[in-house]
């Protein structure tokens, strides 16, 4: 049994789906169901006894403590966070509350649980049946944004780069990473931290660049490119992020940090052009013109980081993980997924996924 937090969001729901597709080990999924949490992502697990969904806040130590005591998971994987940089600029408070204070309360509840786990004489291996003090893991899912912004000539972020977060979002994630590190150093809590680059793929909320461009293009709306569109991100298909987390959970060295990335540095404008070209091929505009016609340059994001790039050599060298998808294969699958799942998009945009949750999980919709 593992406890996943934030498992109704974009990456968390992909992680839960992949986990249960590959193993019979049950998952307790603790999620507050903010605007970003959508149980429709997990519709295929609705009647699956291996998935136990609990609506709750990682900052509520009594809820977390009860779940840990009742289910005795051998690991906690912490995805729960406020994740959108633009929202953190407009209203940072929720980011401080969940990403920093919430992570702190989660760590406290986990520490209390872990300290009381049995410690059998022979020790316990990772992945063994019951949770033991030796086998337990707390895996914290973080971001490359904590390292700040690179110039065009800088080498990619290594795990040893200093933290230089620039947005309220990245500062709050950086603070949570420091707390996780401190709980290992001070209390010996068996932690692992991953810092990943930009994900894309199914169930990505259409406030983020790639899904926003796909859904706006199809709706005939402008495709808003911030500033000159030459900011660079390092893109990773979400299923590859999930496989990296499974790999770190199974083989990662306690207290270590692992950078995860796709070796896919792309300028935003190139991403938008690629999405337009795929849509031109797969669902051409009625007037026969390219979706590129909808590109609109808009005011830049304040404090916009120019470039992120991940050096993912450590996880490859030490744990043998490499991404499976190329950007070309991953972006094609993603565009096709949005074309095939227009109902999901409509439900998210209209907010009717809240009614869907009420109907299918009585009492859960906010
Ligand atoms: P998301 O916004 O899609 O999902 C976040 C989930 O957390 C939602 O289901 C939400 O309901 C839940 N949540 C929020 N506050 C909560 C709280 N207080 N208690 C319990 N649940 C809460 O985010 P995502 O893109 O899936 O990101 C997941 C994690 O991965 C985050 O920690 C993020 O910082 C990190 N990350 C994201 C990316 C990316 O490209 N999306 C890249 C690297 C790291
Ligand atoms: O690097 C990892 C991070 O990637 C994660 O930690 C964050 O949770 C995740 O949201 C993402 O942050 P970004 O700010 O990089 O992602 P976003 O999709 O918001 O923006 C990607 C780039 O595209 C960024 O340079 C801003 C730009 N952009 C974004 C939007 C939404 C646009 O030009 N237009 C837009 O409309």
mmCIF file of C-alpha atoms and ligand atoms in Angstrom, residues 83-86 143-145 169 196-198 207-209 212-213 224-226 231 233 235 268 301 304 308, ligand 2:
data_model
loop_
_atom_site.group_PDB
_atom_site.id
_atom_site.type_symbol
_atom_site.label_atom_id
_atom_site.label_comp_id
_atom_site.label_asym_id
_atom_site.label_seq_id
_atom_site.Cartn_x
_atom_site.Cartn_y
_atom_site.Cartn_z
ATOM 1 C CA UNK A 83 1.275 24.321 -9.467
ATOM 2 C CA UNK A 84 0.549 27.235 -11.796
ATOM 3 C CA UNK A 85 3.109 30.061 -11.970
ATOM 4 C CA UNK A 86 0.639 32.659 -13.319
ATOM 5 C CA UNK A 143 10.357 21.095 -9.951
ATOM 6 C CA UNK A 144 13.341 22.385 -11.925
ATOM 7 C CA UNK A 145 12.049 25.936 -11.353
ATOM 8 C CA UNK A 169 5.405 29.267 -6.988
ATOM 9 C CA UNK A 196 11.468 17.541 -12.846
ATOM 10 C CA UNK A 197 11.142 19.716 -15.928
ATOM 11 C CA UNK A 198 7.899 20.678 -17.733
ATOM 12 C CA UNK A 207 -4.367 26.709 -18.146
ATOM 13 C CA UNK A 208 -0.850 25.461 -19.004
ATOM 14 C CA UNK A 209 0.871 26.197 -22.320
ATOM 15 C CA UNK A 212 -4.252 25.762 -23.613
ATOM 16 C CA UNK A 213 -2.894 26.054 -27.157
ATOM 17 C CA UNK A 224 -1.501 33.828 -26.407
ATOM 18 C CA UNK A 225 2.314 33.737 -26.565
ATOM 19 C CA UNK A 226 3.989 35.664 -23.740
ATOM 20 C CA UNK A 231 11.686 31.304 -23.483
ATOM 21 C CA UNK A 233 11.507 24.821 -21.364
ATOM 22 C CA UNK A 235 9.648 19.010 -22.030
ATOM 23 C CA UNK A 268 7.691 28.305 -26.526
ATOM 24 C CA UNK A 301 4.715 37.127 -17.560
ATOM 25 C CA UNK A 304 9.482 35.333 -16.575
ATOM 26 C CA UNK A 308 15.156 25.831 -17.919
HETATM 27 O O1 LIG B 2 9.367 23.512 -15.094
HETATM 28 C C1 LIG B 2 8.423 22.784 -14.373
HETATM 29 C C2 LIG B 2 7.183 23.611 -14.177
HETATM 30 O O2 LIG B 2 6.524 23.668 -15.431
HETATM 31 C C3 LIG B 2 6.257 23.081 -13.105
HETATM 32 O O3 LIG B 2 6.913 23.123 -11.865
HETATM 33 C C4 LIG B 2 4.967 23.895 -13.042
HETATM 34 O O4 LIG B 2 4.073 23.332 -12.105
HETATM 35 C C5 LIG B 2 4.328 23.886 -14.415
HETATM 36 O O5 LIG B 2 3.162 24.684 -14.422
HETATM 37 C C6 LIG B 2 5.320 24.400 -15.462
HETATM 38 O O6 LIG B 2 5.590 25.805 -15.264
HETATM 39 P P1 LIG B 2 5.717 26.807 -16.509
HETATM 40 O O7 LIG B 2 5.482 28.189 -16.045
HETATM 41 O O8 LIG B 2 6.980 26.534 -17.255
HETATM 42 O O9 LIG B 2 4.487 26.245 -17.395
HETATM 43 P P2 LIG B 2 3.351 26.985 -18.250
HETATM 44 O O10 LIG B 2 2.667 25.932 -19.036
HETATM 45 O O11 LIG B 2 2.524 27.885 -17.400
HETATM 46 O O12 LIG B 2 4.197 27.881 -19.234
HETATM 47 C C7 LIG B 2 5.171 27.313 -20.109
HETATM 48 C C8 LIG B 2 5.825 28.448 -20.859
HETATM 49 O O13 LIG B 2 4.864 28.997 -21.778
HETATM 50 C C9 LIG B 2 6.262 29.604 -19.981
HETATM 51 O O14 LIG B 2 7.474 30.137 -20.501
HETATM 52 C C10 LIG B 2 5.135 30.614 -20.107
HETATM 53 C C11 LIG B 2 4.627 30.379 -21.504
HETATM 54 N N1 LIG B 2 3.186 30.621 -21.739
HETATM 55 C C12 LIG B 2 2.300 30.020 -20.893
HETATM 56 C C13 LIG B 2 0.939 30.188 -21.048
HETATM 57 C C14 LIG B 2 -0.042 29.536 -20.114
HETATM 58 C C15 LIG B 2 2.758 31.374 -22.809
HETATM 59 O O15 LIG B 2 3.570 31.901 -23.587
HETATM 60 N N2 LIG B 2 1.414 31.542 -22.975
HETATM 61 C C16 LIG B 2 0.475 31.006 -22.145
HETATM 62 O O16 LIG B 2 -0.734 31.212 -22.337
#
